[in-house]
Amino acid sequence: MPSIDEIMGHAQQSFLTYKQTSAASKSAFLEAIATQIEAVKEQLIPLAASESNLPEGRITGETGRTLGQIRLFAKLIAEGSWVEATIDTADPDRAPLPKPDIRRMLRPLGPVVVFGASNFPLAFSTAGGDTVSSLAAGCPVVYKAHPAHPKTSRLVAEAIQKAAASSGMPDDVFQHVEGGIEEGQELAAHPLTKAIAFTGSFGGGKALFDTANARKNPIPVFAEMGSVNPIFAFEGKLAANLDALAAAYVGSLTLGVGQFCTNPGLIFVPETLADGFAASVGEKMQAVAQAPMLHEGIAKSYYSALRRLSDNGNLTWVTVSNTEDIILGSPAFARVAASDWIKNGDFQEEVFGPFGIMVTYRDVSELHEAVAALHGQLTCTVWADEAEIASEQALLSLIEEKCGRMLFKGAPTGVEVGYAMQHGGPYPSTTDSRSTSVGVYAIKRFARPVAFQDMPSSLLPEELQDSNPMQIWRTVNGNWQK
C-alpha cells in the first residue's frame, strides 16, 4: 500500500481537477457507481452477509437503500440548487461608491477521509452516504475500510474505481485504505485532509475529533458516535395502547440484535403504568430468539456492559440473559426510578445491543427534570395524545433541544433517506449538531461558501453565469429566479 503521504498527495492532485468537473459529469459518475454495484450484486449480498452475520434479506434491503441514496445525490447535483447560488449584480452608478458584482455559492472543501461503520457494511460504508455526499460535493474520498468486512469493502471499492474510470473522472478521486487505529489517526492528522466523516463508537469518534482539533489547521469532523434515543411515554397514550406500544418497543429494541444507532435504549414510563408495561415487554422479549451479533468483539462488549450494570443496586432486571454467548446476542431489559437515573450518568451510556432501560417517573415535573439531565441524542420519540402534546409545550421544547429528530409516532429505528431527514444531534451523539449523515443535506458538510467579486463572466462557475445554463433556482438581487 502507498504511504499516507502518497495517498493524500494523490487525493489533492485529484481535487484540483475534480472540483472543476461539471455537475452533469459528477451526476453521471454517481449513476455509474450505482450501475457498477448492481453488476456485482449477486456476489456482494452473500459476501456482506457472511462477513457481518446479517441475514441476506437485511443485506438485500441495505443494497437497495445504498443504490437509492447514490441516485438521490446524482439527481440532486444535476438539479443544482443545493449550491445556494446567489448573485448580486454591479451598479457602477451607485453613489457615493460604485457597487461591485458579487456572486456566491458553495464550493467543495477538498479531500475527505471517510471511516466505514461496522453495522452497515454497505449503506454507511464504502459507497455509503458519507462517501457519496463527499463525491457529490466535488471532494475526492480517501476511504478507511472497516476491518469487520474487508472483502465486502474491496469489492465495492473496485466498483467505484471502475465507475470513475468509465466516467472520465480524475485518477484517485476515490482511494481505498486498509489498516487500524494508527492509519486512521495518521489520515486525520495529515495536512491535506480537509474533513472527516465517521460513524461508530464515542471513543473512536472523539479520538478523531481531538486529533483534528490539535492540528495546526483544525478541520471539521462529522462523527456520529452513539445515542440511546429515548422514548417518552405519556400516561393517556400509553394507557390506551399499552400492549401495542410494548410490542412496538420490543420490535424496535431487538431489531438487528439492537445494533442500530437509533436503537431506543431508554424509555420513560409513568409509575402508574410501569408494572403493566414491564410485564408486557418482558413477555414479548421471551419470544425473541438469540441471534448473531456483528462480530465477537461486539458480543463481548455487550455482555461486559450488562455485567457492569448488574452491579448497580438501583436497577431492577425485568429480563436478563443468564448465559453469555461468544457471538449470539440475547435481549435484556431493566428498570430504574427517575430520581436514581438522574443521579447516575452511567445509565445514559449506549449499550450496543438489544438492551433497554425503563425509567419510571412520578409526574410531568419529574419527567421535565429528567429531560433536563439528558445528553444529546440522535432521536427522541414522544408517545402522547394530542391533548397531552398541547398541554406540555414547554417540555416538548426542551426535548427538541436534546435531539436532531423528534418522532411522534412509532419507534426511532428506520431512517428515511430523503430531502428532509436529519440524522445528527447535539453532542455526544455527534460532534456537530448542524449536520446530518443521511439525506441530501449531508452534502453541505463538505462544502464552504465562496464569493467571486467582479470575476470575468466567462470564468464563472456555470451556476453563477448570467445565462443560467443549468436552469437552477438561485437568488438574483434578492429575488428567486430560475
Coordinates of C-alpha atoms in Angstrom, one line a residue:
M1 CA 0.0 0.0 0.0
P2 CA 1.3 3.5 -0.7
S3 CA 2.2 5.7 2.2
I4 CA -0.4 8.0 3.8
D5 CA 1.6 10.9 2.4
E6 CA 1.4 9.5 -1.1
I7 CA -2.3 8.7 -0.8
M8 CA -3.2 12.2 0.4
G9 CA -0.9 13.8 -2.3
H10 CA -2.8 11.8 -4.9
A11 CA -6.1 13.0 -3.4
Q12 CA -5.1 16.6 -3.5
Q13 CA -4.0 16.3 -7.2
S14 CA -7.3 14.7 -8.0
F15 CA -9.2 17.5 -6.2
L16 CA -7.6 20.3 -8.3
T17 CA -9.2 18.6 -11.4
Y18 CA -12.4 17.1 -9.8
K19 CA -13.7 20.4 -8.3
Q20 CA -13.8 21.8 -11.8
T21 CA -15.8 18.9 -13.2
S22 CA -19.3 19.9 -14.3
A23 CA -22.4 18.9 -12.2
A24 CA -23.6 16.8 -15.1
S25 CA -20.4 14.8 -15.2
K26 CA -20.4 14.3 -11.5
S27 CA -24.0 13.2 -11.6
A28 CA -23.1 10.7 -14.4
F29 CA -20.3 9.4 -12.2
L30 CA -22.6 8.7 -9.3
E31 CA -25.0 6.9 -11.6
A32 CA -22.1 4.8 -12.9
I33 CA -21.2 3.8 -9.3
A34 CA -24.8 2.5 -8.8
T35 CA -24.6 0.6 -12.1
Q36 CA -21.3 -1.0 -11.2
I37 CA -22.6 -2.0 -7.8
E38 CA -25.7 -3.5 -9.4
A39 CA -23.4 -5.5 -11.7
V40 CA -21.8 -7.3 -8.7
K41 CA -24.9 -7.5 -6.5
E42 CA -25.2 -11.3 -6.8
Q43 CA -21.7 -11.7 -5.4
L44 CA -21.9 -8.7 -3.0
I45 CA -25.0 -9.7 -1.0
P46 CA -23.9 -13.2 0.2
L47 CA -20.3 -11.8 0.8
A48 CA -21.6 -8.9 3.0
A49 CA -24.0 -11.3 4.9
S50 CA -21.2 -13.7 5.7
E51 CA -18.8 -11.0 6.9
S52 CA -21.4 -9.2 9.0
N53 CA -23.5 -12.0 10.3
L54 CA -26.5 -10.1 9.0
P55 CA -29.2 -12.1 7.1
E56 CA -29.2 -11.9 3.3
G57 CA -32.7 -10.3 3.4
R58 CA -31.3 -7.4 5.5
I59 CA -28.3 -7.0 3.2
T60 CA -30.6 -7.1 0.1
G61 CA -32.6 -4.2 1.7
E62 CA -29.5 -2.3 2.5
T63 CA -28.2 -2.7 -1.0
G64 CA -31.4 -1.1 -2.3
R65 CA -31.0 1.7 0.2
T66 CA -27.4 2.2 -0.9
L67 CA -28.3 2.4 -4.6
G68 CA -31.2 4.7 -3.8
Q69 CA -29.1 7.2 -1.9
I70 CA -26.5 7.2 -4.6
R71 CA -29.1 8.0 -7.3
L72 CA -30.7 10.6 -5.0
F73 CA -27.4 12.5 -4.8
A74 CA -27.0 12.1 -8.6
K75 CA -30.4 13.8 -9.1
L76 CA -29.6 16.5 -6.5
I77 CA -26.4 17.7 -8.1
A78 CA -27.8 17.5 -11.6
E79 CA -30.6 19.9 -10.5
G80 CA -28.0 22.1 -8.9
S81 CA -29.8 24.4 -6.4
W82 CA -28.1 22.8 -3.4
V83 CA -25.1 25.1 -4.1
E84 CA -27.1 28.2 -3.0
A85 CA -26.1 30.3 -6.0
T86 CA -26.5 33.9 -5.1
I87 CA -25.9 36.8 -7.5
D88 CA -25.7 40.5 -6.5
T89 CA -25.1 42.4 -9.7
A90 CA -23.0 45.5 -10.1
D91 CA -24.2 49.1 -10.1
P92 CA -21.4 51.4 -11.3
D93 CA -23.6 54.5 -10.9
R94 CA -24.3 54.0 -7.2
A95 CA -23.3 56.9 -5.1
P96 CA -21.2 57.6 -3.2
L97 CA -19.3 54.4 -4.3
P98 CA -19.9 52.0 -7.2
K99 CA -21.4 48.7 -6.2
P100 CA -19.3 45.6 -7.3
D101 CA -20.6 42.5 -8.9
I102 CA -20.5 39.7 -6.2
R103 CA -21.6 36.1 -6.8
R104 CA -21.6 33.5 -4.1
M105 CA -22.0 29.7 -4.0
L106 CA -21.0 26.6 -2.1
R107 CA -17.7 25.1 -3.3
P108 CA -16.0 21.8 -2.3
L109 CA -13.7 21.7 0.8
G110 CA -11.0 19.3 -0.5
P111 CA -10.0 15.7 0.2
V112 CA -12.3 14.0 2.7
V113 CA -11.4 10.9 4.8
V114 CA -14.4 8.6 5.4
F115 CA -14.4 5.9 8.0
G116 CA -16.7 2.9 7.5
A117 CA -19.2 1.6 10.0
S118 CA -19.4 -1.9 11.4
N119 CA -23.2 -2.3 11.5
F120 CA -23.9 -1.2 7.9
P121 CA -21.4 -2.8 5.5
L122 CA -23.0 -1.0 2.5
A123 CA -25.2 2.0 3.4
F124 CA -22.7 3.6 5.9
S125 CA -19.5 2.2 4.4
T126 CA -17.6 2.1 1.2
A127 CA -20.2 3.6 -1.1
G128 CA -22.4 4.8 1.7
G129 CA -23.9 8.2 2.4
D130 CA -20.6 9.8 3.6
T131 CA -18.7 8.7 0.5
V132 CA -21.4 9.6 -1.9
S133 CA -22.2 13.0 -0.4
S134 CA -18.5 13.9 -0.5
L135 CA -18.1 12.9 -4.1
A136 CA -21.3 14.8 -4.9
A137 CA -20.0 17.9 -3.3
G138 CA -16.8 17.7 -5.5
C139 CA -14.5 16.2 -2.9
P140 CA -12.2 13.2 -3.5
V141 CA -12.6 10.5 -0.9
V142 CA -9.9 8.5 0.9
Y143 CA -12.0 5.7 2.4
K144 CA -10.7 3.9 5.5
A145 CA -12.2 0.5 5.4
H146 CA -13.7 -1.1 8.5
P147 CA -11.9 -4.3 9.5
A148 CA -15.1 -6.1 10.2
H149 CA -16.0 -6.6 6.5
P150 CA -12.8 -6.2 4.4
K151 CA -13.8 -8.3 1.4
T152 CA -17.1 -6.5 1.0
S153 CA -15.3 -3.2 1.1
R154 CA -12.8 -4.2 -1.5
L155 CA -15.5 -5.4 -3.9
V156 CA -17.4 -2.1 -3.6
A157 CA -14.2 -0.1 -3.9
E158 CA -13.4 -1.8 -7.2
A159 CA -16.9 -0.9 -8.4
I160 CA -16.4 2.8 -7.5
Q161 CA -13.0 2.8 -9.2
K162 CA -14.4 1.2 -12.4
A163 CA -17.2 3.8 -12.4
A164 CA -14.6 6.6 -12.1
A165 CA -12.6 5.3 -15.0
S166 CA -15.6 4.8 -17.2
S167 CA -16.9 8.2 -16.4
G168 CA -13.6 10.0 -17.2
M169 CA -13.1 11.1 -13.6
P170 CA -9.5 12.1 -12.4
D171 CA -7.2 9.4 -11.1
D172 CA -7.5 8.7 -7.4
V173 CA -10.9 10.5 -7.0
F174 CA -11.6 7.5 -4.7
Q175 CA -8.9 5.6 -2.8
H176 CA -9.3 2.6 -0.5
V177 CA -7.2 2.3 2.6
E178 CA -7.0 -0.6 5.0
G179 CA -5.4 -0.7 8.4
G180 CA -6.1 0.1 12.0
I181 CA -6.2 2.9 14.5
E182 CA -2.7 4.1 13.6
E183 CA -3.5 4.6 9.9
G184 CA -6.8 6.3 10.8
Q185 CA -5.1 8.7 13.1
E186 CA -2.4 9.5 10.5
L187 CA -5.1 10.3 7.9
A188 CA -6.9 12.5 10.4
A189 CA -3.7 14.4 11.2
H190 CA -2.5 14.8 7.6
P191 CA -2.4 18.4 6.5
L192 CA -4.1 17.7 3.1
T193 CA -7.1 16.2 4.8
K194 CA -9.9 18.8 4.7
A195 CA -12.7 17.0 6.6
I196 CA -13.5 13.7 8.3
A197 CA -16.7 11.6 8.3
F198 CA -17.1 8.9 10.9
T199 CA -19.8 6.5 12.1
G200 CA -19.0 4.4 15.2
S201 CA -18.3 4.5 18.9
F202 CA -17.9 7.5 21.1
G203 CA -14.3 6.6 21.8
G204 CA -13.4 6.3 18.2
G205 CA -15.2 9.5 17.1
K206 CA -13.9 11.5 20.0
A207 CA -10.3 10.4 19.3
L208 CA -10.5 11.6 15.7
F209 CA -12.2 14.8 16.8
D210 CA -9.4 15.5 19.2
T211 CA -6.7 14.8 16.6
A212 CA -8.4 17.1 14.1
N213 CA -8.6 19.9 16.6
A214 CA -5.0 19.6 17.7
R215 CA -3.7 20.1 14.2
K216 CA -2.0 23.4 13.1
N217 CA -5.0 23.9 10.9
P218 CA -8.1 22.3 12.5
I219 CA -10.6 20.7 10.3
P220 CA -14.3 19.7 10.7
V221 CA -15.1 16.2 12.0
F222 CA -18.6 14.9 11.3
A223 CA -18.7 12.0 13.7
E224 CA -21.8 10.1 14.7
M225 CA -20.8 8.5 17.9
G226 CA -23.8 6.9 19.7
S227 CA -27.2 7.6 21.1
V228 CA -29.7 5.9 23.4
N229 CA -32.7 7.5 21.6
P230 CA -35.2 7.9 24.5
I231 CA -38.9 7.4 24.2
F232 CA -41.1 9.5 26.4
A233 CA -44.4 7.7 27.1
F234 CA -47.3 9.9 28.5
E235 CA -50.0 8.4 30.6
G236 CA -53.0 8.9 28.4
K237 CA -51.4 7.5 25.2
L238 CA -49.8 4.6 27.0
A239 CA -52.8 3.6 29.0
A240 CA -54.9 3.4 25.8
N241 CA -52.3 1.4 23.8
L242 CA -50.1 -0.4 26.4
D243 CA -49.8 -3.8 24.8
A244 CA -49.4 -2.5 21.2
L245 CA -46.8 0.1 22.3
A246 CA -44.9 -2.6 24.3
A247 CA -44.8 -4.7 21.1
A248 CA -43.5 -1.7 19.1
Y249 CA -40.9 -1.0 21.7
V250 CA -39.6 -4.6 21.8
G251 CA -39.6 -4.8 18.0
S252 CA -37.5 -1.7 17.7
L253 CA -35.2 -2.5 20.6
T254 CA -34.3 -6.0 19.2
L255 CA -34.3 -5.2 15.5
G256 CA -31.0 -6.3 14.0
V257 CA -30.0 -7.6 17.5
G258 CA -30.1 -4.0 18.7
Q259 CA -27.2 -2.9 16.6
F260 CA -28.7 0.3 15.2
C261 CA -27.6 3.8 16.0
T262 CA -31.3 4.7 16.5
N263 CA -31.9 1.8 18.9
P264 CA -34.3 3.0 21.8
G265 CA -32.1 2.2 24.8
L266 CA -34.2 4.3 27.1
I267 CA -37.9 4.6 27.7
F268 CA -39.6 6.9 30.2
V269 CA -42.8 5.5 31.6
P270 CA -45.2 6.9 34.3
E271 CA -45.1 5.0 37.6
T272 CA -48.8 4.2 37.4
L273 CA -48.3 2.1 34.3
A274 CA -44.7 0.8 34.9
D275 CA -45.6 -2.6 36.2
G276 CA -48.0 -3.4 33.3
F277 CA -45.6 -2.1 30.7
A278 CA -42.7 -4.0 32.2
A279 CA -44.7 -7.3 32.3
S280 CA -45.8 -6.8 28.6
V281 CA -42.2 -6.1 27.5
G282 CA -40.8 -9.0 29.5
E283 CA -43.4 -11.4 28.0
K284 CA -42.6 -10.3 24.4
M285 CA -38.9 -10.4 24.9
Q286 CA -39.1 -14.1 25.9
A287 CA -40.3 -14.8 22.4
V288 CA -37.3 -13.1 20.8
A289 CA -34.7 -15.6 19.8
Q290 CA -31.0 -15.0 20.3
A291 CA -29.3 -14.0 17.0
P292 CA -25.7 -13.5 15.9
M293 CA -24.2 -10.1 16.5
L294 CA -21.9 -8.4 14.0
H295 CA -18.7 -10.0 15.4
E296 CA -17.4 -11.5 18.6
G297 CA -15.9 -8.2 19.8
I298 CA -19.3 -6.5 19.8
A299 CA -20.9 -9.5 21.6
K300 CA -18.1 -9.4 24.2
S301 CA -18.6 -5.7 24.8
Y302 CA -22.4 -6.1 25.0
Y303 CA -22.2 -8.8 27.8
S304 CA -19.5 -6.8 29.5
A305 CA -21.8 -3.8 29.7
L306 CA -24.6 -5.9 31.1
R307 CA -22.3 -7.3 33.8
R308 CA -21.2 -3.8 34.8
L309 CA -24.8 -2.5 35.0
S310 CA -25.9 -5.6 37.0
D311 CA -23.6 -4.4 39.8
N312 CA -25.8 -1.3 40.3
G313 CA -28.3 -1.8 43.0
N314 CA -30.7 0.8 41.7
L315 CA -31.5 -1.3 38.6
T316 CA -34.2 -3.9 38.7
W317 CA -33.9 -6.5 36.0
V318 CA -37.1 -7.4 34.1
T319 CA -35.4 -9.7 31.5
V320 CA -31.7 -10.6 31.6
S321 CA -29.7 -13.3 29.8
N322 CA -28.4 -15.9 32.2
T323 CA -25.8 -17.1 29.8
E324 CA -23.3 -15.3 27.7
D325 CA -22.5 -16.4 24.1
I326 CA -19.4 -15.7 22.1
I327 CA -21.5 -14.3 19.2
L328 CA -25.3 -14.6 19.9
G329 CA -27.0 -11.5 21.4
S330 CA -29.8 -12.0 24.0
P331 CA -32.3 -9.2 24.8
A332 CA -32.3 -7.7 28.2
F333 CA -34.5 -5.1 30.0
A334 CA -34.2 -3.3 33.3
R335 CA -36.0 -0.5 35.2
V336 CA -34.9 2.3 37.5
A337 CA -36.6 5.2 39.2
A338 CA -36.2 8.6 37.6
S339 CA -34.6 10.0 40.7
D340 CA -31.9 7.4 40.6
W341 CA -31.4 7.7 36.8
I342 CA -30.8 11.4 37.1
K343 CA -28.0 10.9 39.6
N344 CA -26.1 8.3 37.6
G345 CA -24.6 9.2 34.2
D346 CA -23.7 5.5 33.6
F347 CA -27.4 4.9 32.7
Q348 CA -27.1 7.2 29.7
E349 CA -24.2 5.3 28.1
E350 CA -25.0 3.5 25.0
V351 CA -25.1 -0.3 25.3
F352 CA -24.7 -1.5 21.7
G353 CA -27.1 -4.4 21.5
P354 CA -30.7 -5.4 22.4
F355 CA -30.8 -3.8 25.9
G356 CA -33.2 -1.1 27.2
I357 CA -33.8 0.7 30.5
M358 CA -37.2 1.8 31.6
V359 CA -37.1 4.9 33.7
T360 CA -40.2 5.4 35.8
Y361 CA -41.3 8.9 36.7
R362 CA -43.9 10.2 39.2
D363 CA -45.3 13.1 37.3
V364 CA -44.5 15.5 34.4
S365 CA -42.5 17.7 36.7
E366 CA -40.0 14.8 37.4
L367 CA -40.0 14.0 33.7
H368 CA -39.0 17.6 33.0
E369 CA -36.1 17.2 35.4
A370 CA -35.0 14.0 33.7
V371 CA -35.1 15.6 30.2
A372 CA -33.0 18.5 31.5
A373 CA -30.4 16.0 32.6
L374 CA -30.4 14.1 29.3
H375 CA -27.4 14.1 27.0
G376 CA -27.6 15.0 23.3
Q377 CA -29.4 12.3 21.1
L378 CA -29.9 11.4 17.5
T379 CA -33.6 11.0 18.2
C380 CA -36.3 11.5 20.8
T381 CA -39.7 9.9 20.5
V382 CA -42.9 11.2 22.1
W383 CA -45.8 8.8 22.7
A384 CA -48.6 11.2 23.7
D385 CA -52.1 12.0 22.5
E386 CA -52.9 15.4 21.0
A387 CA -54.2 16.8 24.3
E388 CA -51.0 15.8 26.1
I389 CA -48.9 17.3 23.4
A390 CA -50.8 20.5 23.5
S391 CA -50.6 20.8 27.3
E392 CA -46.8 20.1 27.5
Q393 CA -45.3 22.5 25.0
A394 CA -42.6 23.7 27.4
L395 CA -41.5 20.0 27.9
L396 CA -41.6 19.4 24.2
S397 CA -39.5 22.5 23.6
L398 CA -36.8 21.1 26.0
I399 CA -36.9 17.7 24.3
E400 CA -36.3 19.4 21.0
E401 CA -33.1 20.9 22.4
K402 CA -31.8 17.4 23.1
C403 CA -32.1 15.7 19.7
G404 CA -31.9 16.0 15.9
R405 CA -35.1 14.2 15.1
M406 CA -38.3 14.2 17.1
L407 CA -40.9 11.4 16.4
F408 CA -44.5 11.4 17.4
K409 CA -45.4 8.0 16.0
G410 CA -43.8 4.6 16.0
A411 CA -40.2 3.9 17.1
P412 CA -36.9 5.5 16.0
T413 CA -35.3 2.6 14.2
G414 CA -35.6 3.2 10.5
V415 CA -34.1 6.3 8.9
E416 CA -35.7 7.6 5.7
V417 CA -33.2 8.7 3.0
G418 CA -34.7 11.8 1.6
Y419 CA -34.8 15.6 1.4
A420 CA -35.9 16.4 4.9
M421 CA -34.2 13.8 7.0
Q422 CA -31.9 14.9 9.9
H423 CA -29.6 12.2 11.2
G424 CA -27.4 14.0 13.7
G425 CA -27.9 15.6 17.1
P426 CA -26.3 17.5 19.9
Y427 CA -23.0 16.2 21.5
P428 CA -22.2 13.5 22.4
S429 CA -24.5 11.9 19.7
T430 CA -22.4 13.7 17.1
T431 CA -19.6 16.3 17.0
D432 CA -21.6 18.8 15.0
S433 CA -25.4 19.1 15.6
R434 CA -25.7 21.3 12.5
S435 CA -25.0 18.4 10.1
T436 CA -26.7 15.2 9.0
S437 CA -25.2 12.0 7.7
V438 CA -28.4 10.8 6.0
G439 CA -30.4 12.7 3.3
V440 CA -29.5 15.3 0.8
Y441 CA -28.5 17.9 3.3
A442 CA -25.4 15.7 4.1
I443 CA -23.7 17.2 1.0
K444 CA -23.3 20.6 2.8
R445 CA -20.9 19.1 5.3
F446 CA -18.2 19.0 2.6
A447 CA -18.7 22.5 1.0
R448 CA -18.0 26.1 2.0
P449 CA -19.2 29.4 0.7
V450 CA -17.0 31.3 -1.7
A451 CA -17.8 34.7 -3.2
F452 CA -16.4 35.8 -6.6
Q453 CA -16.2 39.6 -6.9
D454 CA -16.0 41.2 -10.4
M455 CA -14.9 37.9 -11.9
P456 CA -14.9 37.8 -15.8
S457 CA -18.2 36.2 -16.8
S458 CA -16.5 33.5 -19.0
L459 CA -14.6 32.2 -15.9
L460 CA -17.5 32.0 -13.5
P461 CA -18.8 28.6 -12.4
E462 CA -21.8 27.7 -14.6
E463 CA -24.2 28.0 -11.6
L464 CA -23.3 31.7 -11.4
Q465 CA -23.3 32.7 -15.1
D466 CA -25.9 35.2 -16.3
S467 CA -27.2 32.7 -18.9
N468 CA -28.0 30.1 -16.1
P469 CA -27.1 27.1 -18.3
M470 CA -28.1 24.7 -15.6
Q471 CA -31.6 26.2 -15.2
I472 CA -31.4 26.1 -11.4
W473 CA -33.2 28.1 -8.8
R474 CA -31.0 30.8 -7.4
T475 CA -31.2 34.3 -5.8
V476 CA -30.5 37.2 -8.1
N477 CA -30.5 40.7 -6.4
G478 CA -32.6 39.2 -3.6
N479 CA -35.2 37.5 -5.8
W480 CA -35.6 33.8 -6.5
Q481 CA -35.3 33.1 -10.2
K482 CA -34.8 30.1 -12.5

